[in-house]
PDB file of C-alpha atoms in Angstrom:
ATOM      1  CA  MET A 267     -42.941  -7.634 -93.981  1.00 42.00           C
ATOM      2  CA  GLN A 268     -41.692  -5.338 -91.660  1.00 43.00           C
ATOM      3  CA  THR A 269     -38.271  -5.056 -90.891  1.00 44.00           C
ATOM      4  CA  ALA A 270     -36.790  -5.123 -87.115  1.00 41.00           C
ATOM      5  CA  ARG A 271     -34.126  -3.120 -86.196  1.00 43.00           C
ATOM      6  CA  LEU A 272     -32.151  -4.430 -82.908  1.00 37.00           C
ATOM      7  CA  GLY A 273     -30.384  -1.656 -81.192  1.00 40.00           C
ATOM      8  CA  VAL A 274     -27.467  -2.966 -79.941  1.00 37.00           C
ATOM      9  CA  VAL A 275     -26.277  -1.494 -76.665  1.00 37.00           C
ATOM     10  CA  ALA A 276     -22.969  -1.821 -75.181  1.00 36.00           C
ATOM     11  CA  LEU A 277     -22.285  -2.078 -71.875  1.00 35.00           C
ATOM     12  CA  CYS A 278     -19.098  -1.165 -70.288  1.00 36.00           C
ATOM     13  CA  CYS A 279     -17.894  -2.194 -66.906  1.00 38.00           C
ATOM     14  CA  CYS A 280     -16.015  -0.341 -65.086  1.00 36.00           C
ATOM     15  CA  VAL A 281     -14.007  -2.686 -62.154  1.00 40.00           C
ATOM     16  CA  CYS A 282     -13.006  -0.185 -59.118  1.00 39.00           C
ATOM     17  CA  VAL A 283     -10.194  -1.217 -56.312  1.00 45.00           C
ATOM     18  CA  VAL A 284     -11.042   0.060 -52.815  1.00 46.00           C
ATOM     19  CA  THR A 285      -7.905   0.435 -50.656  1.00 56.00           C
ATOM     20  CA  ALA A 286      -8.327   0.639 -46.961  1.00 79.00           C
ATOM     21  CA  GLN A 287      -7.771   3.422 -45.345  1.00 92.00           C
ATOM     22  CA  PHE A 288      -3.889   3.412 -44.096  1.00 95.00           C
ATOM     23  CA  THR A 289      -3.896   3.666 -40.363  1.00 96.00           C
ATOM     24  CA  ILE A 290      -1.283   3.839 -37.342  1.00 97.00           C
ATOM     25  CA  THR A 291      -2.340   2.037 -34.085  1.00 96.00           C
ATOM     26  CA  VAL A 292      -1.154   2.985 -30.601  1.00 94.00           C
ATOM     27  CA  PRO A 293      -1.196   2.061 -26.812  1.00 88.00           C
ATOM     28  CA  ASP A 294      -3.447   3.796 -24.352  1.00 88.00           C
ATOM     29  CA  ASN A 295      -2.285   7.137 -23.452  1.00 90.00           C
ATOM     30  CA  PRO A 296      -0.347   8.723 -22.164  1.00 95.00           C
ATOM     31  CA  ILE A 297       2.864   6.457 -21.482  1.00 96.00           C
ATOM     32  CA  ASN A 298       3.852   6.294 -18.056  1.00 97.00           C
ATOM     33  CA  VAL A 299       7.986   5.647 -17.311  1.00 97.00           C
ATOM     34  CA  PRO A 300       9.844   6.634 -14.332  1.00 98.00           C
ATOM     35  CA  VAL A 301      13.134   8.664 -14.818  1.00 97.00           C
ATOM     36  CA  GLY A 302      16.289   6.182 -16.387  1.00 97.00           C
ATOM     37  CA  GLY A 303      13.545   3.588 -17.530  1.00 97.00           C
ATOM     38  CA  THR A 304      12.828   2.768 -20.943  1.00 98.00           C
ATOM     39  CA  ALA A 305       9.964   4.444 -22.915  1.00 97.00           C
ATOM     40  CA  GLU A 306       7.808   1.699 -25.306  1.00 97.00           C
ATOM     41  CA  PHE A 307       6.235   3.532 -28.228  1.00 97.00           C
ATOM     42  CA  THR A 308       5.146   0.440 -29.649  1.00 96.00           C
ATOM     43  CA  VAL A 309       2.856   1.321 -32.959  1.00 96.00           C
ATOM     44  CA  ARG A 310       1.466  -1.072 -35.393  1.00 96.00           C
ATOM     45  CA  PRO A 311       0.433  -0.239 -39.098  1.00 97.00           C
ATOM     46  CA  SER A 312      -2.520  -1.176 -40.915  1.00 95.00           C
ATOM     47  CA  ALA A 313      -0.189  -2.226 -43.993  1.00 95.00           C
ATOM     48  CA  SER A 314       3.153  -2.459 -44.857  1.00 94.00           C
ATOM     49  CA  VAL A 315       5.634   0.775 -44.541  1.00 95.00           C
ATOM     50  CA  ALA A 316       8.021   2.452 -46.713  1.00 96.00           C
ATOM     51  CA  GLY A 317       9.054   5.076 -44.305  1.00 97.00           C
ATOM     52  CA  GLY A 318       8.674   7.166 -42.140  1.00 98.00           C
ATOM     53  CA  ASN A 319       9.567   9.667 -38.922  1.00 98.00           C
ATOM     54  CA  TRP A 320       9.121  10.178 -35.190  1.00 98.00           C
ATOM     55  CA  ASN A 321       9.127  13.896 -34.139  1.00 98.00           C
ATOM     56  CA  PHE A 322       9.313  14.982 -30.325  1.00 98.00           C
ATOM     57  CA  LYS A 323       6.926  18.479 -29.846  1.00 93.00           C
ATOM     58  CA  ASN A 324       7.366  18.904 -33.503  1.00 90.00           C
ATOM     59  CA  ILE A 325      10.723  18.526 -33.956  1.00 94.00           C
ATOM     60  CA  ARG A 326      12.061  15.555 -36.112  1.00 97.00           C
ATOM     61  CA  ILE A 327      14.177  13.105 -34.327  1.00 98.00           C
ATOM     62  CA  VAL A 328      14.338   9.980 -36.262  1.00 98.00           C
ATOM     63  CA  ASP A 329      13.786   8.838 -40.250  1.00 97.00           C
ATOM     64  CA  TRP A 330      13.643   5.669 -41.818  1.00 97.00           C
ATOM     65  CA  ILE A 331      13.266   4.523 -45.111  1.00 96.00           C
ATOM     66  CA  GLY A 332      12.905   0.300 -45.112  1.00 93.00           C
ATOM     67  CA  SER A 333      15.195  -0.536 -42.756  1.00 90.00           C
ATOM     68  CA  THR A 334      17.558   2.525 -42.569  1.00 93.00           C
ATOM     69  CA  ASN A 335      17.357   5.278 -40.126  1.00 94.00           C
ATOM     70  CA  THR A 336      18.673   7.913 -39.785  1.00 96.00           C
ATOM     71  CA  THR A 337      18.703   9.837 -35.935  1.00 97.00           C
ATOM     72  CA  VAL A 338      19.780  13.207 -34.643  1.00 96.00           C
ATOM     73  CA  PRO A 339      22.979  13.621 -32.684  1.00 96.00           C
ATOM     74  CA  ALA A 340      21.550  14.007 -29.689  1.00 94.00           C
ATOM     75  CA  TYR A 341      19.386  10.775 -29.590  1.00 96.00           C
ATOM     76  CA  VAL A 342      22.262   8.600 -31.380  1.00 95.00           C
ATOM     77  CA  GLU A 343      22.970   6.297 -28.008  1.00 95.00           C
ATOM     78  CA  ARG A 344      19.356   6.641 -26.665  1.00 97.00           C
ATOM     79  CA  ILE A 345      16.981   5.579 -29.650  1.00 96.00           C
ATOM     80  CA  ARG A 346      16.434   2.129 -31.024  1.00 96.00           C
ATOM     81  CA  LEU A 347      13.788   1.300 -34.037  1.00 96.00           C
ATOM     82  CA  LEU A 348      12.370  -1.993 -33.909  1.00 95.00           C
ATOM     83  CA  PHE A 349      11.084  -2.970 -37.522  1.00 94.00           C
ATOM     84  CA  PRO A 350       9.140  -4.007 -39.366  1.00 93.00           C
ATOM     85  CA  GLU A 351       6.526  -1.791 -37.565  1.00 94.00           C
ATOM     86  CA  ALA A 352       9.243   0.955 -36.205  1.00 95.00           C
ATOM     87  CA  SER A 353       8.276   0.631 -32.966  1.00 97.00           C
ATOM     88  CA  LEU A 354      10.420   3.493 -31.172  1.00 97.00           C
ATOM     89  CA  HIS A 355      12.351   2.351 -27.632  1.00 98.00           C
ATOM     90  CA  LEU A 356      13.694   5.996 -26.072  1.00 98.00           C
ATOM     91  CA  LEU A 357      16.205   4.547 -23.524  1.00 98.00           C
ATOM     92  CA  SER A 358      17.284   6.268 -20.488  1.00 97.00           C
ATOM     93  CA  VAL A 359      14.597   8.940 -20.182  1.00 98.00           C
ATOM     94  CA  LYS A 360      14.845  12.403 -18.335  1.00 97.00           C
ATOM     95  CA  LEU A 361      12.177  14.800 -17.226  1.00 96.00           C
ATOM     96  CA  THR A 362      12.944  16.938 -20.616  1.00 97.00           C
ATOM     97  CA  ASP A 363      11.946  13.903 -22.489  1.00 98.00           C
ATOM     98  CA  ASP A 364       7.964  14.541 -21.310  1.00 97.00           C
ATOM     99  CA  GLY A 365       5.815  15.586 -23.722  1.00 97.00           C
ATOM    100  CA  GLN A 366       3.749  15.192 -27.006  1.00 97.00           C
ATOM    101  CA  TYR A 367       5.439  12.328 -29.669  1.00 98.00           C
ATOM    102  CA  SER A 368       4.495  11.681 -32.932  1.00 97.00           C
ATOM    103  CA  VAL A 369       4.615   9.290 -35.794  1.00 98.00           C
ATOM    104  CA  THR A 370       4.129   9.689 -39.114  1.00 98.00           C
ATOM    105  CA  MET A 371       3.848   6.573 -42.074  1.00 98.00           C
ATOM    106  CA  PHE A 372       4.018   6.446 -45.478  1.00 97.00           C
ATOM    107  CA  PRO A 373       2.644   3.158 -46.655  1.00 96.00           C
ATOM    108  CA  ILE A 374       3.879   1.507 -49.728  1.00 93.00           C
ATOM    109  CA  PHE A 375       0.459   1.886 -50.832  1.00 91.00           C
ATOM    110  CA  GLY A 376      -2.111   4.418 -50.359  1.00 91.00           C
ATOM    111  CA  GLN A 377      -1.599   7.796 -48.222  1.00 95.00           C
ATOM    112  CA  SER A 378       0.213   8.770 -44.994  1.00 96.00           C
ATOM    113  CA  ASP A 379      -0.900   8.554 -41.644  1.00 97.00           C
ATOM    114  CA  THR A 380       0.030  10.554 -38.207  1.00 97.00           C
ATOM    115  CA  ALA A 381      -0.312   9.338 -34.763  1.00 97.00           C
ATOM    116  CA  GLU A 382       0.326  10.895 -31.368  1.00 97.00           C
ATOM    117  CA  ILE A 383       1.362   9.345 -27.999  1.00 97.00           C
ATOM    118  CA  THR A 384       2.142  11.123 -24.735  1.00 97.00           C
ATOM    119  CA  LEU A 385       4.923  10.512 -22.464  1.00 97.00           C
ATOM    120  CA  ASN A 386       4.850  11.054 -18.744  1.00 97.00           C
ATOM    121  CA  VAL A 387       8.337  11.185 -17.241  1.00 98.00           C
ATOM    122  CA  LEU A 388       7.684  10.323 -13.549  1.00 98.00           C
ATOM    123  CA  GLU A 389      10.100  10.595 -10.649  1.00 97.00           C
ATOM    124  CA  THR A 390       9.449   7.825  -8.542  1.00 97.00           C
ATOM    125  CA  VAL A 391       8.401   8.432  -4.757  1.00 98.00           C
ATOM    126  CA  SER A 392      11.009   8.875  -1.851  1.00 97.00           C
ATOM    127  CA  ASN A 393      12.015  10.418   0.967  1.00 97.00           C
ATOM    128  CA  ILE A 394       8.263  10.392   3.192  1.00 98.00           C
ATOM    129  CA  VAL A 395       8.669  12.010   6.155  1.00 98.00           C
ATOM    130  CA  ILE A 396       5.331  13.125   8.433  1.00 98.00           C
ATOM    131  CA  THR A 397       5.856  16.109  10.755  1.00 98.00           C
ATOM    132  CA  SER A 398       3.428  17.630  13.328  1.00 98.00           C
ATOM    133  CA  ASN A 399       2.261  20.950  14.137  1.00 97.00           C
ATOM    134  CA  ASP A 400       2.525  19.931  17.968  1.00 96.00           C
ATOM    135  CA  THR A 401       4.008  17.341  19.109  1.00 90.00           C
ATOM    136  CA  VAL A 402       2.756  17.567  22.938  1.00 94.00           C
ATOM    137  CA  PRO A 403      -1.188  17.764  21.950  1.00 97.00           C
ATOM    138  CA  VAL A 404      -3.240  17.715  25.175  1.00 96.00           C
ATOM    139  CA  GLU A 405      -7.356  16.170  24.708  1.00 95.00           C
ATOM    140  CA  TYR A 406     -10.034  18.519  24.355  1.00 95.00           C
ATOM    141  CA  ASN A 407      -7.603  21.655  23.666  1.00 95.00           C
ATOM    142  CA  ASP A 408      -5.196  21.157  20.657  1.00 97.00           C
ATOM    143  CA  THR A 409      -5.903  20.771  17.071  1.00 98.00           C
ATOM    144  CA  VAL A 410      -2.932  18.397  15.580  1.00 98.00           C
ATOM    145  CA  GLU A 411      -2.029  18.629  12.084  1.00 98.00           C
ATOM    146  CA  LEU A 412      -0.135  15.954  10.471  1.00 98.00           C
ATOM    147  CA  THR A 413       1.545  16.659   7.359  1.00 98.00           C
ATOM    148  CA  CYS A 414       2.967  14.157   4.602  1.00 98.00           C
ATOM    149  CA  ALA A 415       6.073  15.559   2.298  1.00 98.00           C
ATOM    150  CA  ALA A 416       7.537  13.227  -0.059  1.00 98.00           C
ATOM    151  CA  ARG A 417       9.986  13.446  -3.322  1.00 97.00           C
ATOM    152  CA  GLY A 418       8.338  12.149  -6.647  1.00 97.00           C
ATOM    153  CA  THR A 419       6.305  13.469  -9.776  1.00 95.00           C
ATOM    154  CA  ALA A 420       2.392  13.624  -9.340  1.00 95.00           C
ATOM    155  CA  ILE A 421       1.890  11.981  -6.625  1.00 97.00           C
ATOM    156  CA  SER A 422      -0.984  10.795  -4.335  1.00 98.00           C
ATOM    157  CA  TYR A 423      -1.555  10.406  -0.378  1.00 98.00           C
ATOM    158  CA  GLU A 424      -3.150   8.324   1.950  1.00 98.00           C
ATOM    159  CA  TRP A 425      -3.217   7.774   5.407  1.00 98.00           C
ATOM    160  CA  PHE A 426      -3.453   4.871   7.604  1.00 98.00           C
ATOM    161  CA  LYS A 427      -3.480   4.710  11.652  1.00 98.00           C
ATOM    162  CA  ASP A 428      -2.335   1.430  13.189  1.00 97.00           C
ATOM    163  CA  ASN A 429      -1.900  -0.319  10.061  1.00 96.00           C
ATOM    164  CA  GLU A 430      -6.114   0.414   9.435  1.00 96.00           C
ATOM    165  CA  THR A 431      -7.499   3.181   6.912  1.00 95.00           C
ATOM    166  CA  ILE A 432      -8.653   6.192   8.566  1.00 95.00           C
ATOM    167  CA  ARG A 433     -12.227   6.701   9.185  1.00 93.00           C
ATOM    168  CA  TYR A 434     -13.232  10.635   8.288  1.00 94.00           C
ATOM    169  CA  ASN A 435     -15.377  12.394   9.962  1.00 95.00           C
ATOM    170  CA  HIS A 436     -16.325  16.102  11.038  1.00 94.00           C
ATOM    171  CA  ARG A 437     -13.336  16.315  13.238  1.00 96.00           C
ATOM    172  CA  ILE A 438     -11.002  14.347  11.368  1.00 97.00           C
ATOM    173  CA  VAL A 439     -10.722  15.903   7.970  1.00 97.00           C
ATOM    174  CA  LEU A 440      -8.044  16.125   5.013  1.00 97.00           C
ATOM    175  CA  SER A 441      -6.549  19.162   2.864  1.00 97.00           C
ATOM    176  CA  ALA A 442      -7.685  19.445  -0.382  1.00 97.00           C
ATOM    177  CA  ASP A 443      -4.302  17.720  -1.719  1.00 96.00           C
ATOM    178  CA  ASN A 444      -4.621  14.707   0.823  1.00 97.00           C
ATOM    179  CA  LYS A 445      -1.089  16.015   2.060  1.00 98.00           C
ATOM    180  CA  THR A 446      -2.419  17.038   5.825  1.00 98.00           C
ATOM    181  CA  LEU A 447      -4.123  15.220   8.110  1.00 98.00           C
ATOM    182  CA  THR A 448      -6.087  17.584  10.798  1.00 98.00           C
ATOM    183  CA  LEU A 449      -7.460  16.051  13.641  1.00 98.00           C
ATOM    184  CA  VAL A 450      -9.746  18.714  15.755  1.00 97.00           C
ATOM    185  CA  GLY A 451      -9.963  19.017  19.221  1.00 96.00           C
ATOM    186  CA  VAL A 452      -8.008  15.800  19.678  1.00 97.00           C
ATOM    187  CA  LEU A 453      -9.066  13.131  21.941  1.00 97.00           C
ATOM    188  CA  ARG A 454      -7.086   9.796  23.970  1.00 95.00           C
ATOM    189  CA  SER A 455      -8.595   7.517  21.219  1.00 96.00           C
ATOM    190  CA  ASP A 456      -6.609   9.674  18.605  1.00 97.00           C
ATOM    191  CA  SER A 457      -3.434   7.942  19.691  1.00 97.00           C
ATOM    192  CA  GLY A 458      -1.473   5.698  17.743  1.00 97.00           C
ATOM    193  CA  LYS A 459       1.186   4.659  14.984  1.00 98.00           C
ATOM    194  CA  TYR A 460       0.337   7.174  11.773  1.00 98.00           C
ATOM    195  CA  THR A 461       1.736   6.236   8.042  1.00 98.00           C
ATOM    196  CA  CYS A 462       0.970   8.123   4.740  1.00 98.00           C
ATOM    197  CA  HIS A 463       1.475   6.021   1.629  1.00 98.00           C
ATOM    198  CA  VAL A 464       2.708   8.084  -1.159  1.00 98.00           C
ATOM    199  CA  TYR A 465       2.431   6.694  -4.453  1.00 98.00           C
ATOM    200  CA  ASN A 466       1.995   7.598  -8.579  1.00 97.00           C
ATOM    201  CA  ALA A 467       1.552   5.787 -11.692  1.00 96.00           C
ATOM    202  CA  VAL A 468       5.318   4.062 -11.466  1.00 97.00           C
ATOM    203  CA  SER A 469       6.110   3.955  -7.753  1.00 97.00           C
ATOM    204  CA  GLY A 470       4.579   3.670  -4.370  1.00 97.00           C
ATOM    205  CA  ASN A 471       6.229   3.703  -0.564  1.00 97.00           C
ATOM    206  CA  THR A 472       5.185   3.758   2.902  1.00 98.00           C
ATOM    207  CA  SER A 473       6.442   6.348   5.350  1.00 98.00           C
ATOM    208  CA  HIS A 474       7.935   5.270   9.145  1.00 98.00           C
ATOM    209  CA  PRO A 475       5.248   5.129  11.430  1.00 98.00           C
ATOM    210  CA  PHE A 476       4.809   8.953  13.410  1.00 98.00           C
ATOM    211  CA  LEU A 477       3.551   7.994  17.109  1.00 97.00           C
ATOM    212  CA  LEU A 478       1.026  10.847  18.364  1.00 98.00           C
ATOM    213  CA  ASN A 479       0.817  10.434  21.646  1.00 97.00           C
ATOM    214  CA  VAL A 480      -2.197  12.504  23.348  1.00 96.00           C
ATOM    215  CA  ASN A 481      -2.107  13.877  27.018  1.00 93.00           C
ATOM    216  CA  TYR A 482      -4.829  13.823  28.555  1.00 79.00           C
ATOM    217  CA  GLY A 483      -6.262  13.822  32.867  1.00 77.00           C
ATOM    218  CA  PRO A 484      -6.024  13.001  35.625  1.00 75.00           C
ATOM    219  CA  GLY A 485      -9.302  12.132  35.639  1.00 65.00           C
ATOM    220  CA  LEU A 486     -11.087  11.475  39.070  1.00 70.00           C
ATOM    221  CA  PRO A 487      -9.130   9.698  41.607  1.00 69.00           C
ATOM    222  CA  ILE A 488     -10.756   5.869  42.675  1.00 73.00           C
ATOM    223  CA  MET A 489      -9.634   4.366  46.281  1.00 64.00           C
ATOM    224  CA  SER A 490      -9.445   0.830  46.526  1.00 71.00           C
ATOM    225  CA  THR A 491      -8.064  -1.316  49.383  1.00 69.00           C
ATOM    226  CA  VAL A 492      -6.053  -4.843  49.248  1.00 71.00           C
ATOM    227  CA  PRO A 493      -7.626  -7.114  50.597  1.00 71.00           C
ATOM    228  CA  ASP A 494     -10.658  -5.597  48.862  1.00 65.00           C
ATOM    229  CA  GLN A 495     -13.029  -5.148  51.418  1.00 60.00           C
ATOM    230  CA  THR A 496     -14.691  -2.371  53.391  1.00 63.00           C
ATOM    231  CA  VAL A 497     -14.231  -2.866  57.149  1.00 59.00           C
ATOM    232  CA  HIS A 498     -10.875  -3.648  58.767  1.00 57.00           C
ATOM    233  CA  GLY A 499     -10.675  -4.807  62.440  1.00 60.00           C
ATOM    234  CA  LEU A 500      -8.166  -3.619  65.264  1.00 65.00           C
ATOM    235  CA  GLY A 501      -4.742  -4.644  63.975  1.00 62.00           C
ATOM    236  CA  THR A 502      -5.493  -5.241  60.391  1.00 69.00           C
ATOM    237  CA  THR A 503      -3.136  -4.141  57.711  1.00 72.00           C
ATOM    238  CA  PHE A 504      -4.155  -3.728  54.112  1.00 60.00           C
ATOM    239  CA  ASP A 505      -2.587  -1.134  51.627  1.00 72.00           C
ATOM    240  CA  LEU A 506      -4.739   1.760  50.714  1.00 62.00           C
ATOM    241  CA  LEU A 507      -4.392   2.201  47.030  1.00 69.00           C
ATOM    242  CA  CYS A 508      -5.025   5.512  44.798  1.00 64.00           C
ATOM    243  CA  SER A 509      -5.652   5.236  41.043  1.00 65.00           C
ATOM    244  CA  VAL A 510      -6.619   7.686  38.279  1.00 60.00           C
ATOM    245  CA  ASP A 511      -6.469   7.550  34.748  1.00 70.00           C
ATOM    246  CA  SER A 512      -4.136  10.493  32.739  1.00 67.00           C
ATOM    247  CA  ASN A 513      -1.341  10.690  30.252  1.00 78.00           C
ATOM    248  CA  PRO A 514       1.524  11.025  31.144  1.00 69.00           C
ATOM    249  CA  THR A 515       1.401   9.254  34.419  1.00 69.00           C
ATOM    250  CA  SER A 516       0.221  11.380  37.914  1.00 62.00           C
ATOM    251  CA  GLN A 517       1.963  11.906  40.851  1.00 66.00           C
ATOM    252  CA  PHE A 518       0.582  11.371  43.861  1.00 64.00           C
ATOM    253  CA  LYS A 519       0.237  13.072  47.242  1.00 69.00           C
ATOM    254  CA  TRP A 520      -1.769  11.823  50.525  1.00 65.00           C
ATOM    255  CA  PHE A 521      -3.610  13.715  53.332  1.00 68.00           C
ATOM    256  CA  HIS A 522      -5.039  12.219  56.271  1.00 66.00           C
ATOM    257  CA  ASN A 523      -8.288  14.070  57.721  1.00 70.00           C
ATOM    258  CA  GLY A 524      -7.252  16.737  54.823  1.00 68.00           C
ATOM    259  CA  LYS A 525      -3.775  17.019  56.367  1.00 68.00           C
TER     260      LYS A 525
END
């Protein structure tokens, strides 16, 4: 009788618990805030956080552990941390607050993560003024340049004539920065009220209208009579009128038989 030997194989099972990587979700960059406003750095950690720090241009401005934070003296009156996410509110922002911010968080379990947020501090649009290189332009003879000046940060310009969008062509052109509108060989049809709308990511405003008055003429005089008829009998009274298209209004001098 053959004896069978059974080999007993012991299987060891190892159960590994994989923890998801800790991440910090930040708002769309950059954050645009007007001078004097509040910058809200809203962050969302993917798990519970034990502590962390906020930095501005690689300089630490606030640390926290749990719900207790330590703020550097220069920011004590201006920083608010909102728990449990530890989002940062920076009050009364100044132009010098413009730049790169980063937050590092240490989760209760797992490795830390760092996220970056860019803050753009913008001066609101104000003091919009349109000026012209020629205050008395003459049709066909002159080129008019209307320039829009304004205060503000990272501003853009948009031009209108008589409250309608201007149609640009080979004669009506904008400078590369849109600040200057050029009318080459100005025409009487260019006369009107021009406005400049200036805006940035946090504000916008429109200038007072600038009245462009193009001088032209006089053209060919036109003679007419009142009443309107070509033959007048002896003793008939009638008015003889002379009209001409011009700006400014033309002065008239009458002659009879060339005298």
